[in-house]
Amino acid sequence: MATFVPLQHHRLSAEESARRAHEFSQHVDTRRTTRHFSTEPVPREWIEQAIRAGGTAPSGAHQQPWTFVAVSDPALKQRMREAAEEEERRFYAERITPEWRAALEPLGTDAVKTHLTDAPWVVVLFRQSHGFDTDGSKRTFYYTQESCGIAAGLFITAVHTMGLVTLTHTPSPMAFLADLLERPSNEKAFLVMPVGYPAPDARVPALTRKSLGEIAVFR
């Protein structure tokens, strides 16, 4: 049986809540995804803090089914890039559907993944499909996809808050990452996130986000 403790909650004034809500909305609205990274170093401590933030995510039955693998070793990043580009070349040549190709065309994506070697850090989020009991038997984990999605969102927000940029990258397929990063059989690569400063000449598509009226319904 879990031990319960009093909730630590400091209620804000209505004015302060409104101010924070407005400021946070404006802050995250400036976040953009880029594929153009500077090679400038980023301290490990910053990545640790972003991972800590991701690790505060709620999860099914509080099983915390995630592992963040942070890679800064240039040789390992090069191997990751080579393997990712091999899979991506197959994807663009053999697996992509016409509809998917049309959707990606405005973004200018292709099989070349310079971000995997330019960015000082590449953080791979692994989803734990199940756990293990003390006797080694399989333990079911619940809502692992949803839990890891929330953890990724908090990590991305933390990266943006500290003035860095990231990219959500999903090579197709991603099984090679478990081999390269020596992860156990219950961990599946969920998301690849290069992290660093943007390159001085970084460019992003001129996109607009949907309005509140297009994404929300109040009843």
Coordinates of C-alpha atoms in Angstrom, one line a residue:
M1 CA 0.0 0.0 0.0
A2 CA 1.4 3.4 -1.0
T3 CA 2.2 5.9 1.7
F4 CA 0.4 9.2 1.3
V5 CA 1.7 12.6 2.4
P6 CA 0.0 16.1 2.3
L7 CA 0.0 17.8 -1.1
Q8 CA 2.4 20.7 -1.2
H9 CA 0.5 23.3 -3.0
H10 CA 0.8 27.1 -2.9
R11 CA -2.3 28.8 -4.2
L12 CA -1.6 31.9 -6.2
S13 CA -3.7 35.0 -6.5
A14 CA -5.9 35.2 -9.5
E15 CA -3.7 38.0 -10.9
E16 CA -0.6 36.0 -10.5
S17 CA -2.1 32.9 -12.1
A18 CA -3.3 35.0 -15.0
R19 CA 0.1 36.6 -15.4
R20 CA 1.9 33.2 -15.4
A21 CA -0.6 31.6 -17.8
H22 CA -0.1 34.5 -20.3
E23 CA 3.7 34.5 -20.0
F24 CA 4.1 30.7 -20.3
S25 CA 1.8 30.6 -23.3
Q26 CA 3.9 33.3 -25.0
H27 CA 7.1 31.6 -24.0
V28 CA 6.3 28.2 -25.5
D29 CA 4.8 29.9 -28.6
T30 CA 8.4 31.0 -29.5
R31 CA 9.6 27.4 -29.5
R32 CA 10.6 26.1 -33.0
T33 CA 12.0 22.9 -34.2
T34 CA 15.2 23.2 -36.3
R35 CA 17.6 20.8 -38.1
H36 CA 20.5 23.3 -38.0
F37 CA 22.6 23.0 -34.9
S38 CA 25.8 24.7 -33.7
T39 CA 28.6 22.4 -32.6
E40 CA 29.1 24.7 -29.6
P41 CA 29.4 22.6 -26.4
V42 CA 26.5 22.4 -23.9
P43 CA 27.2 21.5 -20.3
R44 CA 26.1 18.1 -19.2
E45 CA 24.4 19.6 -16.1
W46 CA 21.9 21.3 -18.4
I47 CA 21.0 18.0 -20.1
E48 CA 20.7 16.4 -16.7
Q49 CA 18.2 19.1 -15.6
A50 CA 16.2 18.7 -18.7
I51 CA 16.0 14.9 -18.1
R52 CA 15.0 15.6 -14.5
A53 CA 12.2 17.7 -15.8
G54 CA 11.1 15.0 -18.2
G55 CA 11.2 12.5 -15.4
T56 CA 8.6 14.4 -13.4
A57 CA 5.9 13.4 -16.0
P58 CA 2.9 11.5 -14.7
S59 CA 2.8 7.9 -15.8
G60 CA 0.5 4.9 -15.7
A61 CA 0.6 3.4 -12.1
H62 CA 3.6 5.6 -11.5
Q63 CA 5.8 3.1 -13.3
Q64 CA 7.9 5.7 -15.0
P65 CA 8.5 3.6 -18.1
W66 CA 11.3 5.7 -19.7
T67 CA 15.0 5.8 -20.0
F68 CA 16.8 8.9 -21.4
V69 CA 20.1 8.0 -23.0
A70 CA 22.2 11.2 -23.5
V71 CA 25.0 10.8 -26.1
S72 CA 27.9 13.3 -26.5
D73 CA 30.7 11.0 -27.7
P74 CA 31.5 12.1 -31.3
A75 CA 32.3 8.6 -32.5
L76 CA 29.0 7.1 -31.2
K77 CA 27.0 10.0 -32.7
Q78 CA 28.7 9.3 -36.0
R79 CA 27.7 5.7 -35.9
M80 CA 24.1 6.7 -35.0
R81 CA 24.0 9.0 -37.9
E82 CA 25.3 6.5 -40.4
A83 CA 22.7 3.9 -39.2
A84 CA 19.9 6.4 -39.2
E85 CA 20.8 7.6 -42.7
E86 CA 20.8 4.1 -44.0
E87 CA 17.3 3.5 -42.6
E88 CA 16.1 6.8 -43.9
R89 CA 17.4 6.2 -47.4
R90 CA 15.3 3.0 -47.5
F91 CA 12.4 4.9 -46.1
Y92 CA 12.4 7.6 -48.8
A93 CA 13.1 5.1 -51.6
E94 CA 10.9 2.2 -50.6
R95 CA 8.6 2.7 -47.6
I96 CA 7.2 6.2 -47.9
T97 CA 3.6 6.6 -49.2
P98 CA 2.7 9.4 -51.7
E99 CA 0.6 11.1 -49.1
W100 CA 3.4 11.0 -46.5
R101 CA 5.9 12.4 -49.1
A102 CA 3.5 15.2 -49.9
A103 CA 3.1 16.1 -46.2
L104 CA 6.8 16.2 -45.7
E105 CA 7.7 18.1 -48.9
P106 CA 7.0 21.6 -47.4
L107 CA 9.5 20.9 -44.6
G108 CA 12.3 19.9 -46.9
T109 CA 13.3 16.7 -45.0
D110 CA 15.5 14.1 -46.6
A111 CA 17.8 11.2 -45.6
V112 CA 20.7 13.4 -44.6
K113 CA 20.8 13.8 -40.8
T114 CA 23.6 16.3 -40.0
H115 CA 21.9 17.2 -36.8
L116 CA 23.0 13.9 -35.3
T117 CA 26.6 14.8 -35.5
D118 CA 26.4 18.6 -35.3
A119 CA 24.4 18.9 -32.1
P120 CA 26.6 18.5 -29.0
W121 CA 24.1 16.1 -27.4
V122 CA 21.7 13.5 -28.9
V123 CA 19.2 12.3 -26.3
V124 CA 17.3 9.1 -27.2
L125 CA 14.2 8.5 -25.2
F126 CA 13.5 4.7 -24.8
R127 CA 10.1 3.4 -23.8
Q128 CA 10.1 0.5 -21.4
S129 CA 7.5 -1.9 -22.8
H130 CA 7.4 -3.8 -19.6
G131 CA 9.4 -4.2 -16.3
F132 CA 10.8 -7.1 -14.4
D133 CA 10.0 -8.3 -10.9
T134 CA 12.7 -9.2 -8.4
D135 CA 12.6 -12.9 -9.5
G136 CA 13.2 -11.8 -13.1
S137 CA 9.6 -12.4 -14.3
K138 CA 7.9 -10.0 -16.7
R139 CA 5.9 -7.2 -15.0
T140 CA 3.2 -5.4 -17.1
F141 CA 3.6 -1.7 -17.6
Y142 CA 0.5 0.4 -18.4
Y143 CA 0.0 3.4 -20.7
T144 CA 3.7 3.4 -21.7
Q145 CA 3.2 5.3 -25.0
E146 CA 1.2 8.1 -23.3
S147 CA 3.6 8.3 -20.4
C148 CA 6.6 8.7 -22.6
G149 CA 4.9 11.2 -24.8
I150 CA 4.3 13.4 -21.7
A151 CA 7.9 13.0 -20.6
A152 CA 9.1 14.0 -24.0
G153 CA 7.0 17.1 -23.9
L154 CA 8.3 18.2 -20.6
F155 CA 11.9 17.5 -21.7
I156 CA 11.4 19.6 -24.9
T157 CA 9.9 22.5 -22.8
A158 CA 12.8 22.4 -20.4
V159 CA 15.3 22.6 -23.3
H160 CA 13.4 25.6 -24.8
T161 CA 13.3 27.3 -21.4
M162 CA 17.1 27.1 -21.0
G163 CA 17.6 28.8 -24.4
L164 CA 18.5 25.7 -26.4
V165 CA 16.8 24.0 -29.4
T166 CA 15.9 20.4 -30.2
L167 CA 14.4 18.3 -32.9
T168 CA 12.0 15.4 -32.6
H169 CA 13.4 12.7 -34.9
T170 CA 12.0 9.3 -35.5
P171 CA 14.2 7.2 -37.9
S172 CA 12.0 4.5 -39.5
P173 CA 12.5 1.9 -38.1
M174 CA 14.5 2.6 -34.9
A175 CA 15.5 -0.8 -33.7
F176 CA 19.2 -0.1 -34.5
L177 CA 19.3 2.4 -31.6
A178 CA 18.8 -0.3 -29.0
D179 CA 21.7 -2.2 -30.4
L180 CA 24.0 0.8 -30.7
L181 CA 23.2 2.1 -27.3
E182 CA 23.2 -1.4 -25.6
R183 CA 19.7 -1.2 -24.2
P184 CA 17.9 -4.2 -22.7
S185 CA 15.2 -6.1 -24.6
N186 CA 12.3 -4.4 -22.9
E187 CA 13.4 -0.9 -24.1
K188 CA 12.2 0.4 -27.4
A189 CA 13.5 3.6 -29.0
F190 CA 10.7 6.2 -28.8
L191 CA 12.2 9.5 -29.9
V192 CA 15.6 10.9 -30.9
M193 CA 16.2 14.5 -29.7
P194 CA 19.4 16.4 -30.7
V195 CA 20.0 19.2 -28.3
G196 CA 22.2 22.3 -28.6
Y197 CA 22.3 25.9 -29.7
P198 CA 21.0 26.7 -33.2
A199 CA 23.5 27.3 -35.9
P200 CA 24.1 31.0 -36.7
D201 CA 22.4 30.5 -40.1
A202 CA 19.6 28.2 -38.8
R203 CA 16.4 28.5 -40.8
V204 CA 12.9 27.2 -40.1
P205 CA 9.8 26.9 -42.3
A206 CA 7.4 29.8 -42.2
L207 CA 4.6 28.0 -40.5
T208 CA 1.7 29.1 -38.4
R209 CA 0.1 27.3 -35.6
K210 CA -3.6 26.5 -35.4
S211 CA -5.7 29.0 -33.5
L212 CA -7.3 28.3 -30.2
G213 CA -10.7 28.0 -31.9
E214 CA -9.2 25.2 -34.1
I215 CA -7.8 23.1 -31.3
A216 CA -10.1 23.6 -28.4
V217 CA -13.8 23.0 -27.7
F218 CA -15.4 24.5 -24.5
R219 CA -18.8 23.1 -23.5

